[in-house]
mmCIF file of C-alpha atoms in Angstrom:
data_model
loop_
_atom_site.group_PDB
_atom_site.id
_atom_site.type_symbol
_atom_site.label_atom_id
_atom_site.label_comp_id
_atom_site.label_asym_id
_atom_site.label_seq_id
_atom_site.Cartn_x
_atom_site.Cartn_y
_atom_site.Cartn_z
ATOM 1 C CA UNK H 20 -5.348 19.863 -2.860
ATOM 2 C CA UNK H 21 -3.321 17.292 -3.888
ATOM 3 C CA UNK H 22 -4.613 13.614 -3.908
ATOM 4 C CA UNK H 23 -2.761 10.122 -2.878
ATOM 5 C CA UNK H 24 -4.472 8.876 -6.086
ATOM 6 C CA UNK H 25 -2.888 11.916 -8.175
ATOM 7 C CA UNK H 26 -0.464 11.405 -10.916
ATOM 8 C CA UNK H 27 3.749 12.458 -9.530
ATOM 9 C CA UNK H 28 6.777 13.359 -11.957
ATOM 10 C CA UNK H 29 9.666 11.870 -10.447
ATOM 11 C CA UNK H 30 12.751 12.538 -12.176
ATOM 12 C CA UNK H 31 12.728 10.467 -15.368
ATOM 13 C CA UNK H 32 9.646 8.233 -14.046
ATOM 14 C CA UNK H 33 6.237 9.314 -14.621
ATOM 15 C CA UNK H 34 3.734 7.326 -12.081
ATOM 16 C CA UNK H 35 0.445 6.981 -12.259
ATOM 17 C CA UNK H 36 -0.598 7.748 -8.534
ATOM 18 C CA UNK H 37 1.449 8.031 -4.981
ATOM 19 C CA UNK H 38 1.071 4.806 -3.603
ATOM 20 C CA UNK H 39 4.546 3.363 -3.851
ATOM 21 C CA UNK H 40 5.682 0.021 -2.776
ATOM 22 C CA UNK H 41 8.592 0.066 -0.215
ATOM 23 C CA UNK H 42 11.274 -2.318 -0.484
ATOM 24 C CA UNK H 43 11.456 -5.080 1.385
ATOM 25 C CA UNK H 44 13.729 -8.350 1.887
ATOM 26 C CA UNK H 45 11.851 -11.535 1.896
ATOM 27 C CA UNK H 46 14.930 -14.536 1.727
ATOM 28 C CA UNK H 47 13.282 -16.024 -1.939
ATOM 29 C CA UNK H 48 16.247 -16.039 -3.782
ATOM 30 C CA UNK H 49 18.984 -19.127 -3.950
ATOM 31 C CA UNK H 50 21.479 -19.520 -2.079
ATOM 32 C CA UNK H 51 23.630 -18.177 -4.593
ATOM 33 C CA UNK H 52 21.531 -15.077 -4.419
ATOM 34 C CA UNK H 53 19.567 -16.259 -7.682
ATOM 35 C CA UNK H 54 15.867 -14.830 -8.394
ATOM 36 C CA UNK H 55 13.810 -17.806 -8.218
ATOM 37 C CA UNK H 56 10.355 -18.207 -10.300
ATOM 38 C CA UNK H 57 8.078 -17.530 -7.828
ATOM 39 C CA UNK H 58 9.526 -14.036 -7.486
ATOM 40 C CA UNK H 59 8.686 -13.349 -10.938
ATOM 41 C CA UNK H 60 5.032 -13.847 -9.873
ATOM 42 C CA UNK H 61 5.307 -12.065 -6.649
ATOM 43 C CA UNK H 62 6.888 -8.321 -8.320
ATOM 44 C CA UNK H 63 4.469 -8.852 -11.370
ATOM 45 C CA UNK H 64 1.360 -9.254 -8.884
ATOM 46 C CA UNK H 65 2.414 -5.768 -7.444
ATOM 47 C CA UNK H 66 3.286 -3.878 -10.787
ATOM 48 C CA UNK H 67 -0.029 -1.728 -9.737
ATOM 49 C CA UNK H 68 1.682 0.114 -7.534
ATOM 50 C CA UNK H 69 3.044 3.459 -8.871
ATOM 51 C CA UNK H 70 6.416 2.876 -8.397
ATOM 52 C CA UNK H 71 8.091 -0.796 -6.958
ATOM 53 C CA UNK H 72 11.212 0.266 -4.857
ATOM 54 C CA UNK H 73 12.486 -3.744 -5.325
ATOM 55 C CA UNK H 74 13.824 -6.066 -2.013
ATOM 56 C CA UNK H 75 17.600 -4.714 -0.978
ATOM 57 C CA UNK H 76 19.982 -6.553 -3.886
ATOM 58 C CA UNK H 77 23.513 -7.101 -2.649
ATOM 59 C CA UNK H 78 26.318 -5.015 -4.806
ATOM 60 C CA UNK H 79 28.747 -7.441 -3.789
ATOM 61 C CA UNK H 80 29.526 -10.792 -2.209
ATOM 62 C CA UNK H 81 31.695 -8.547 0.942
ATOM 63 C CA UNK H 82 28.064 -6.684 0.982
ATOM 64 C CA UNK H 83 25.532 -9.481 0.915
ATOM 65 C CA UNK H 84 24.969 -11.634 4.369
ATOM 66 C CA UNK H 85 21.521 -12.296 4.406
ATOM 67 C CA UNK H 86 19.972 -16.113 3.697
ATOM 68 C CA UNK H 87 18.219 -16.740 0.569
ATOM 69 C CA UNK H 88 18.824 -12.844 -0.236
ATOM 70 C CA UNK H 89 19.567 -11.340 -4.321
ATOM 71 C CA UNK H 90 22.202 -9.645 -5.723
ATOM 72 C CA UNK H 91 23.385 -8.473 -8.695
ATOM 73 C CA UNK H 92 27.169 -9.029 -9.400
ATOM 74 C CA UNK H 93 26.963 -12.278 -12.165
ATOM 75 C CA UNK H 94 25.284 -12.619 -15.058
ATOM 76 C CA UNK H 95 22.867 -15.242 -13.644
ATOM 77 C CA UNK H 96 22.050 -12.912 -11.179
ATOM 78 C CA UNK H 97 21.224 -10.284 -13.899
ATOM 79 C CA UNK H 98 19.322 -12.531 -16.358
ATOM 80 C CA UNK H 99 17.034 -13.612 -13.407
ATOM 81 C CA UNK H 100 16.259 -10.019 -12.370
ATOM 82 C CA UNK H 101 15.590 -9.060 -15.861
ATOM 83 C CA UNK H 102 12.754 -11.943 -16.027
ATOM 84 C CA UNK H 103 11.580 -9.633 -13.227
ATOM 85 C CA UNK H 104 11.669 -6.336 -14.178
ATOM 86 C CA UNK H 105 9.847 -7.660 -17.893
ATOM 87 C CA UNK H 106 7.038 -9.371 -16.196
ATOM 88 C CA UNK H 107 6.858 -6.400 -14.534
ATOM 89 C CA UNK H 108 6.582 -3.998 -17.307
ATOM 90 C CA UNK H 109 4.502 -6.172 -19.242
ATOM 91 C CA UNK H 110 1.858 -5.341 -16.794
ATOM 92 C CA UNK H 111 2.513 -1.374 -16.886
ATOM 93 C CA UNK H 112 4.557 -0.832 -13.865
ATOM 94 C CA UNK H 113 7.913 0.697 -12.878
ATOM 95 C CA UNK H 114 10.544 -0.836 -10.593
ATOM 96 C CA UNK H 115 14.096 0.510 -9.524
ATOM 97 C CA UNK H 116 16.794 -1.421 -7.980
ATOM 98 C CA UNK H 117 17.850 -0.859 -3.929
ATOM 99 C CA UNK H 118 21.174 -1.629 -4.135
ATOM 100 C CA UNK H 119 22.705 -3.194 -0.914
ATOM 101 C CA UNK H 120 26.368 -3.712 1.471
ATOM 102 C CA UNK H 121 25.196 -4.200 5.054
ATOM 103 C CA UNK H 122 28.524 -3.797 6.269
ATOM 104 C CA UNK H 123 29.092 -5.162 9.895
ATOM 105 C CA UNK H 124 25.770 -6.716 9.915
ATOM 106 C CA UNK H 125 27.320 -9.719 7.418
ATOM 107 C CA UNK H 126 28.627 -12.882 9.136
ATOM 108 C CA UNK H 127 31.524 -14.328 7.833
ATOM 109 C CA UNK H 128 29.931 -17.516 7.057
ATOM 110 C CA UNK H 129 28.989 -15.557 3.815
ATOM 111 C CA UNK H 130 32.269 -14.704 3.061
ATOM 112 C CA UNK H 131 33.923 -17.933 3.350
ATOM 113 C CA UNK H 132 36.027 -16.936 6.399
ATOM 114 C CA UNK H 133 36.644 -13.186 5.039
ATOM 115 C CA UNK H 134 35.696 -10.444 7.861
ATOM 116 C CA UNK H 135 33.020 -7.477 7.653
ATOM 117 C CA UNK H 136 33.747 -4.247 6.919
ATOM 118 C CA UNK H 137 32.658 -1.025 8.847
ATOM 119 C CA UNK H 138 33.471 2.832 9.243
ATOM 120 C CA UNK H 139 35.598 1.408 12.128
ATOM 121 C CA UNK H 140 36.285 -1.460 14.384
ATOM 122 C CA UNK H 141 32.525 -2.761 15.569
ATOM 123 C CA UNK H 142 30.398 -5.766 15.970
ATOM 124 C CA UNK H 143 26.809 -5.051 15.380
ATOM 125 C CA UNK H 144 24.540 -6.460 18.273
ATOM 126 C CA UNK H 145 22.372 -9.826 18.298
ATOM 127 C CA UNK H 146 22.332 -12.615 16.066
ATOM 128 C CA UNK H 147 22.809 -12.836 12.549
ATOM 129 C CA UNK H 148 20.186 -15.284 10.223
ATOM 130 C CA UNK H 149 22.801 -18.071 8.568
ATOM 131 C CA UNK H 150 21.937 -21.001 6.623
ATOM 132 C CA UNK H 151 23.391 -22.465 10.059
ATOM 133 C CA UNK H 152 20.926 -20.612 12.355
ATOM 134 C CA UNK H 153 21.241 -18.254 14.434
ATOM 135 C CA UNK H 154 24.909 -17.134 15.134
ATOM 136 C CA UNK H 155 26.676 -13.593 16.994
ATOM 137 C CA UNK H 156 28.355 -11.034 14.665
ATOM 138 C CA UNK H 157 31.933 -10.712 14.532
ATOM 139 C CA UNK H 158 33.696 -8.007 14.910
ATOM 140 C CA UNK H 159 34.112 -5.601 11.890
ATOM 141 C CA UNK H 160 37.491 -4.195 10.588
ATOM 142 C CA UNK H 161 37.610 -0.206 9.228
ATOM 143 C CA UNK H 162 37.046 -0.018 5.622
ATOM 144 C CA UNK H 163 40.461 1.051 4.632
ATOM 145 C CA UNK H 164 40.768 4.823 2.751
ATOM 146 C CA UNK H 165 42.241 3.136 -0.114
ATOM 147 C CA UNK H 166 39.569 0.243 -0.548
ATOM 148 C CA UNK H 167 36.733 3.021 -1.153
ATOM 149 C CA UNK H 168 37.262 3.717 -5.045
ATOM 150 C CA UNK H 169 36.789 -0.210 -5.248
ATOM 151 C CA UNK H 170 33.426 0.251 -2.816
ATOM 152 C CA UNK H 171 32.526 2.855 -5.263
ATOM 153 C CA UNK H 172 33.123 0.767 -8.241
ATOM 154 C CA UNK H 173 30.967 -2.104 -6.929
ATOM 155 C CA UNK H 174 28.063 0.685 -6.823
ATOM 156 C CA UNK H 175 28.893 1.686 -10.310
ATOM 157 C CA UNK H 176 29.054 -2.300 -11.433
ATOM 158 C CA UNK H 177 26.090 -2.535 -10.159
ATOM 159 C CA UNK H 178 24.166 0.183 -11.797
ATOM 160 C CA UNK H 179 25.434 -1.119 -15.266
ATOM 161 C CA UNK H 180 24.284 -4.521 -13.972
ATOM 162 C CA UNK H 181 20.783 -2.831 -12.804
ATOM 163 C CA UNK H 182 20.308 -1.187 -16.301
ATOM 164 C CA UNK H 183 20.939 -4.496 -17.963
ATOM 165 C CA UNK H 184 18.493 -6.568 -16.113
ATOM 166 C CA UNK H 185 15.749 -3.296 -17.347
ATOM 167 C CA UNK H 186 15.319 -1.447 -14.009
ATOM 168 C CA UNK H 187 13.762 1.541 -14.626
ATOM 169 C CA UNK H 188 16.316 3.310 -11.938
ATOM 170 C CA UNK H 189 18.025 2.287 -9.003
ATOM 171 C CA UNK H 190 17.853 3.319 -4.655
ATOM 172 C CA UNK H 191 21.116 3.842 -2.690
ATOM 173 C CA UNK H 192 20.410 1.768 0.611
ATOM 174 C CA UNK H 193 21.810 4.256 3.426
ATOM 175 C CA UNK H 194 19.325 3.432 6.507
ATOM 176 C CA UNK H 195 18.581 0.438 8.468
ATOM 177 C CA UNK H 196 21.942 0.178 10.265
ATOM 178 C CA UNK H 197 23.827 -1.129 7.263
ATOM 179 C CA UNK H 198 27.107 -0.034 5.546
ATOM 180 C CA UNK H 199 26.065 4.146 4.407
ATOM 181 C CA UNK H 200 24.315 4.277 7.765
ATOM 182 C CA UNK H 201 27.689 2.972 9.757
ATOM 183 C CA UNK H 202 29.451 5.965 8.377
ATOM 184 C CA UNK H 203 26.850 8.472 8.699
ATOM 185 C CA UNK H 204 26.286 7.968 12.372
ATOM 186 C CA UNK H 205 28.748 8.745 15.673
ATOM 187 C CA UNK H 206 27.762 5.399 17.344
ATOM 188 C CA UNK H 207 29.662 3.469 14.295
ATOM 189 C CA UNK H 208 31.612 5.658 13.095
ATOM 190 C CA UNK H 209 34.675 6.233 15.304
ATOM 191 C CA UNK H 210 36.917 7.298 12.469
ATOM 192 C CA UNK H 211 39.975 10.381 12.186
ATOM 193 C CA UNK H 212 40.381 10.274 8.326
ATOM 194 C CA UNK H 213 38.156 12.088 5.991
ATOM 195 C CA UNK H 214 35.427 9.930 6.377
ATOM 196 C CA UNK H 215 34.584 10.159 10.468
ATOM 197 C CA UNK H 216 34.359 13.372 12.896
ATOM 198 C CA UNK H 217 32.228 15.604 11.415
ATOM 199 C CA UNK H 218 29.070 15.618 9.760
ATOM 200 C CA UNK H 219 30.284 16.752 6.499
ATOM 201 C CA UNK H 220 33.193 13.789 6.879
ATOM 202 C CA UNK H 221 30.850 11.232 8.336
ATOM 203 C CA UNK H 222 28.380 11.758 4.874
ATOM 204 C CA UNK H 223 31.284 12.155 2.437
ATOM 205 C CA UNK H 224 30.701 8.191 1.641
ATOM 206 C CA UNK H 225 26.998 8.563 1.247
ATOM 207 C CA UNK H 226 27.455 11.260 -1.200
ATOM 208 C CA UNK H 227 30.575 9.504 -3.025
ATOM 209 C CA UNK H 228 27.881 6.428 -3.568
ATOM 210 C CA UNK H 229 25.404 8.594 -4.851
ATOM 211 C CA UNK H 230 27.549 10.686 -6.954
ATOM 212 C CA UNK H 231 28.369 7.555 -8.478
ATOM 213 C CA UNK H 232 25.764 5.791 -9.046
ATOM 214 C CA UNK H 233 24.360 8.734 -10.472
ATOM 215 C CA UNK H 234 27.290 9.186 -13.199
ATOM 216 C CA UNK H 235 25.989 5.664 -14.619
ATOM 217 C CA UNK H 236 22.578 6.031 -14.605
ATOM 218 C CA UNK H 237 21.585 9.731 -14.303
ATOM 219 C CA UNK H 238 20.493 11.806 -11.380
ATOM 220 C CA UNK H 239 16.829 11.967 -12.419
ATOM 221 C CA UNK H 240 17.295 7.728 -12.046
ATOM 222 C CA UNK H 241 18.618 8.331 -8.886
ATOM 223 C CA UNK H 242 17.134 7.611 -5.433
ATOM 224 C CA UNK H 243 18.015 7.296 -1.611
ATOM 225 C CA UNK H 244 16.783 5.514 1.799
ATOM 226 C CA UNK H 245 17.334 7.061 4.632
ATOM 227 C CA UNK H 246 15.807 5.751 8.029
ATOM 228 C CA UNK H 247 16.480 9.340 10.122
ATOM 229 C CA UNK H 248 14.456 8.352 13.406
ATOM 230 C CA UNK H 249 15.081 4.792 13.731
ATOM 231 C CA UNK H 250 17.654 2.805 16.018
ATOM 232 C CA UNK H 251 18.892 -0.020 13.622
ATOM 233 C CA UNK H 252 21.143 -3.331 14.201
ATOM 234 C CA UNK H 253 22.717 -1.094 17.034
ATOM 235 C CA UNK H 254 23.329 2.615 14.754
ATOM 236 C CA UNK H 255 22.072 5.692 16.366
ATOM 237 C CA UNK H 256 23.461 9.063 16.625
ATOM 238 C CA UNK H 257 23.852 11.594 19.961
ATOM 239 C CA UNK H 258 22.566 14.290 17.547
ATOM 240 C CA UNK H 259 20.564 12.723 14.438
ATOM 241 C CA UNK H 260 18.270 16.219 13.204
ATOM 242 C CA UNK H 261 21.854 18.379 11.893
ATOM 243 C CA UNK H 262 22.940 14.815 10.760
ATOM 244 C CA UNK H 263 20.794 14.135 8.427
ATOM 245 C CA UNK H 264 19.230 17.597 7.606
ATOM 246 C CA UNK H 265 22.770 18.415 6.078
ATOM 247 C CA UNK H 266 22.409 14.665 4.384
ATOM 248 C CA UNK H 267 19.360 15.461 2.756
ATOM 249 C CA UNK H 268 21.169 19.224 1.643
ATOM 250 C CA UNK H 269 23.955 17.380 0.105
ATOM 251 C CA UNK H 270 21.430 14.860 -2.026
ATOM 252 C CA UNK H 271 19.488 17.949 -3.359
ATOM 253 C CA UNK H 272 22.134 19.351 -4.969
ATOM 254 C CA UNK H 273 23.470 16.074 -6.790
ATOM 255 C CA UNK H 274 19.650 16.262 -7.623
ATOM 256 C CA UNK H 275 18.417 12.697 -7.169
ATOM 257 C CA UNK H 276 14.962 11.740 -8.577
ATOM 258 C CA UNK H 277 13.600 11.118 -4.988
ATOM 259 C CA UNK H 278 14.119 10.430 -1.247
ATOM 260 C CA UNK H 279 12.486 8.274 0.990
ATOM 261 C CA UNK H 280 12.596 8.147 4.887
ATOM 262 C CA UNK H 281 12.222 5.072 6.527
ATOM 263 C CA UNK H 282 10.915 6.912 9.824
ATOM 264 C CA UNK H 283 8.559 4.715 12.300
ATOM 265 C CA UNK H 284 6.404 6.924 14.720
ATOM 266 C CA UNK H 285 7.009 7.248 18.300
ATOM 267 C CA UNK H 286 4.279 4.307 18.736
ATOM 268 C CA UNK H 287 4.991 2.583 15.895
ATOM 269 C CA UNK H 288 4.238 -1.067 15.327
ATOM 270 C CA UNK H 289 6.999 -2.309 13.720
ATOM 271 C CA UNK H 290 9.625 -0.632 15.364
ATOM 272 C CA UNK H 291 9.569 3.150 16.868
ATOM 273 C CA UNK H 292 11.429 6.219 16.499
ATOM 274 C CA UNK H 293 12.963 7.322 19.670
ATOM 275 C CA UNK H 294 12.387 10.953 18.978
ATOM 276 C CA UNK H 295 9.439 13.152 17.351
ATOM 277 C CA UNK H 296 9.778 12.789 13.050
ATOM 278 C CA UNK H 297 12.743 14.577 11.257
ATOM 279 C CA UNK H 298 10.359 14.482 8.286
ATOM 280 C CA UNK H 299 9.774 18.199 8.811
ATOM 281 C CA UNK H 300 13.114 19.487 8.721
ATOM 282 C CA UNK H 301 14.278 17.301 5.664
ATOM 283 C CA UNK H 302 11.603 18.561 3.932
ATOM 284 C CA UNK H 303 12.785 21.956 3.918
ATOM 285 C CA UNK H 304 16.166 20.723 2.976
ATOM 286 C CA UNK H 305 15.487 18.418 -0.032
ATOM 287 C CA UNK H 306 14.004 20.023 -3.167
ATOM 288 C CA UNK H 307 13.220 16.875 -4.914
ATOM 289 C CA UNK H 308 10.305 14.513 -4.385
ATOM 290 C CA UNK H 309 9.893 12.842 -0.740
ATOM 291 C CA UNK H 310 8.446 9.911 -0.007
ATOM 292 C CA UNK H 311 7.599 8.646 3.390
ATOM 293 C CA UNK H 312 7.149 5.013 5.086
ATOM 294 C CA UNK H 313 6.242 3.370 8.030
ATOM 295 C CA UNK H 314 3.312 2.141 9.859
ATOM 296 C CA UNK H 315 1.004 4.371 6.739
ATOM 297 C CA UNK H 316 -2.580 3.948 6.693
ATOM 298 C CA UNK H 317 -4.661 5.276 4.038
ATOM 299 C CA UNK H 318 -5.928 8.352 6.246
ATOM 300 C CA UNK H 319 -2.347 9.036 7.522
ATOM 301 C CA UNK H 320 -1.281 8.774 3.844
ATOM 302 C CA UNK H 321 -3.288 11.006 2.559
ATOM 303 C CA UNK H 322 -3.116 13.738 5.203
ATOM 304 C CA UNK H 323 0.928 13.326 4.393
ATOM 305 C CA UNK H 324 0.622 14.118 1.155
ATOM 306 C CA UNK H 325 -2.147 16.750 1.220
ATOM 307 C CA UNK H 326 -0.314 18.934 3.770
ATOM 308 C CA UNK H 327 2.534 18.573 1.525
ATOM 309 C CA UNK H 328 4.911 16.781 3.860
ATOM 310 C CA UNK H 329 5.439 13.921 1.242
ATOM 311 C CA UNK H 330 4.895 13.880 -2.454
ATOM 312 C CA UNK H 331 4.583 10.064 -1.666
ATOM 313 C CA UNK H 332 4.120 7.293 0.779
ATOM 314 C CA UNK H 333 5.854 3.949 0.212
ATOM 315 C CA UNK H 334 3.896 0.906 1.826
ATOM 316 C CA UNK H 335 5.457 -2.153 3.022
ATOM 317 C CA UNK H 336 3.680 -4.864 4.788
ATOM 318 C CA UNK H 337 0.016 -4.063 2.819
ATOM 319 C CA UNK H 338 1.212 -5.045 -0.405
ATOM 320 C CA UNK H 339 2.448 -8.663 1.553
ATOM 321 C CA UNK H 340 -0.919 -9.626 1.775
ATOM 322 C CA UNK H 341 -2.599 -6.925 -0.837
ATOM 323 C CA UNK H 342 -1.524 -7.134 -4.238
ATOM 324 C CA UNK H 343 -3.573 -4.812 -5.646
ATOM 325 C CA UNK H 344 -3.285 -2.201 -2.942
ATOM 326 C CA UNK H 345 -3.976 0.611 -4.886
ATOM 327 C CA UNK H 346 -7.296 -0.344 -5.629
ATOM 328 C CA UNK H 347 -8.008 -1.268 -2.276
ATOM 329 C CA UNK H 348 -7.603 1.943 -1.047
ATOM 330 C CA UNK H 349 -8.967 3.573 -3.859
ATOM 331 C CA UNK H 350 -11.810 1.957 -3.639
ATOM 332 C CA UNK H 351 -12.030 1.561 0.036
ATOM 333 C CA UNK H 352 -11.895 -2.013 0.067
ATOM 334 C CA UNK H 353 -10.809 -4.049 3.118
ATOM 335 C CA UNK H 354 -7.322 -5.056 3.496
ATOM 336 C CA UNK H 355 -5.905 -8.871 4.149
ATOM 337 C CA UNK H 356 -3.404 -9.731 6.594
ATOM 338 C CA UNK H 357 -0.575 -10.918 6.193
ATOM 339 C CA UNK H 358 1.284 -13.749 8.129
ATOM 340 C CA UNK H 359 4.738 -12.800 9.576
ATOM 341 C CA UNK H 360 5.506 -16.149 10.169
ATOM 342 C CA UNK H 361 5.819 -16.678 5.965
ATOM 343 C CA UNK H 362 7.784 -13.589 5.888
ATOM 344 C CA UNK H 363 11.540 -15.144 5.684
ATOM 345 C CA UNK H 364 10.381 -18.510 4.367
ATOM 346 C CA UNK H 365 11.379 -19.894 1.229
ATOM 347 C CA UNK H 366 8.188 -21.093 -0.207
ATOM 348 C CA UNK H 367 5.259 -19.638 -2.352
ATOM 349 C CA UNK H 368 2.779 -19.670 0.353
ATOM 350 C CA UNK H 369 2.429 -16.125 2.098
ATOM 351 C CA UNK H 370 4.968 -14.830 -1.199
ATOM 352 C CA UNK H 371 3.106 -15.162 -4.146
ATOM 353 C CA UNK H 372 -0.085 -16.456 -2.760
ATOM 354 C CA UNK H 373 -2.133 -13.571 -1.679
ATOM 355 C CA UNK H 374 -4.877 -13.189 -4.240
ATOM 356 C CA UNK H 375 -6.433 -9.871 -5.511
ATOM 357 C CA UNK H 376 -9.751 -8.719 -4.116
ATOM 358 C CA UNK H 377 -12.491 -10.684 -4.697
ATOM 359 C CA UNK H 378 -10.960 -13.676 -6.373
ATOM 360 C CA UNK H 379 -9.961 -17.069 -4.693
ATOM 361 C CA UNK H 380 -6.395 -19.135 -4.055
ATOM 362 C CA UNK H 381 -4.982 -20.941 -7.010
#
């Protein structure tokens, strides 16, 4: 029977245990999508975990509309993610790189009057976060056929870029309603060129990115995030298991290192799936190592991974207020919360200030 707390070959990376930590975006960078300090402190605090899938990094300024957010397209940019990734390694762990274009969902405030791209002509619903507040989305213009080698470059760039600042391996971002996920679904993607109608068309991009990224860094470095059941920034699809059942075919053969699925439950806390989990299906599909997220506890986690429906489980929120969340649930200690209201904020407190288990604040 195989154990949460059980060693897992993925790809190149050997980790220690299945406890992963999921990526998330928490607005600590500069606003000229620097690392700052204090996210040295944060990553390193969390190198326990067997594998640190880092916060979405922007490929490009077109991609990146997100306050206080990282990328990785200038040197500075590099040389502060590479303070990252050694702090991070000095303490044993193993991070990768989620690399990032959100497509529609950035506001042209961050692209000095420019205009989003999409798979077609869209606005994305709600308001977007701006250093101005809160502000609607405009309206999105097609990606042009002959602007995607230069889309696929910026992936490329910024796998060179992600090996240079010492990631161990980087994560295609192709859920949450963002550029990959535009494309892949029919409520986005309203296209008659290669790249819309059809599922095969609608994942051609998807596999294009991963292809290339791949080339640079090596399949068994490559990774992908999915988010099958979820309703994101206004992205769904009228027929989402074929969709991304043939999605997850296509990634086994380029042979990634791993796959994750970003799939809430039906009741989920933070967001819910609209429809039972896909998680069965892709499973069949992908040959690699799968790793599940959302709304984990330790019993769900383990039952996941004993049945065999995951190799892995990434966890999100618990390591916001849990550092050392492997040995929590290891050891069966009880969890801290954390405070959502520190989430997006640009200071240390409810970042970097969680302690481990059993000591006190700074």
């Amino acid at each position: 029977m195989t154990s949460l707390f059980q060693s897992l070959q993925m790809g190149a990376l050997s980790l220690p245990h299945r406890i992963l930590m999921a990526p998330m975006t928490r607005g600590r960078g500069t606003r000229e999508h620097v690392p700052t300090e204090m996210m040295i402190d944060y990553y390193a605090q969390r190198a326990s975990a067997g594998l640190i899938i880092s916060e979405a990094i922007g490929i490009s300024q077109q991609g990146l509309g997100w306050a206080y957010a990282t990328g990785i397209w200038s040197g500075e940019q590099i040389a502060g993610w590479k303070r990252i990734t050694d702090a991070v390694h000095a303490r044993g762990g193993r991070i990768v790189a989620q690399l990032w274009h959100m497509g529609r969902v950035v506001h042209p405030s961050f692209l000095q009057g420019g205009q989003p791209v999409s798979a077609s002509v869209t606005t994305a619903p709600g308001l977007a976060h701006t250093y101005a507040g809160k502000q609607p989305y405009s309206a999105a213009r097609a990606l042009g056929t002959d602007e995607i080698p230069a889309l696929l470059e910026q992936f490329r760039q910024a796998t060179r870029n992600a090996i240079e600042a010492g990631f161990d391996g980087v994560q295609v971002h192709a859920a949450n309603g963002y550029l990959i996920d535009q494309f892949l679904r029919d409520s986005g993607n309203f296209r008659t060129d290669g790249y819309g109608g059809s599922i095969d068309n609608r994942i051609r991009l998807l596999k294009e990115v991963t292809k290339a990224v791949a080339e640079v860094i090596g399949a068994d470095r490559t990774s992908v995030r999915l988010s099958p059941g979820s309703y994101d920034q206004g992205v769904r699809d009228s027929d989402p298991e074929p969709l991304f059942v043939r999605a997850a075919q296509v990634l086994s053969d380029i042979g990634i290192a791993h796959l994750e699925l970003r799939e809430p439950p039906m009741d989920g806390t933070f967001g819910a799936s609209e429809r039972p989990p896909m998680a069965p299906a892709i499973r069949r599909a992908f040959k690699g190592v799968l790793i599940l997220n959302s709304d984990y506890d330790i019993a769900r986690a383990q039952a996941a991974v004993e049945s065999g429906l995951a190799d892995a489980i990434a966890f999100g929120r618990p390591f916001i207020a849990n550092p050392d969340l492997p040995a929590r649930l290891k050891d069966q200690l009880p969890l801290s919360q954390d405070d959502p209201s520190t989430w997006f904020t640009q200071g240390a407190e409810g970042y970097s200030s969680y302690p481990y288990y059993g000591a006190t604040e700074a």
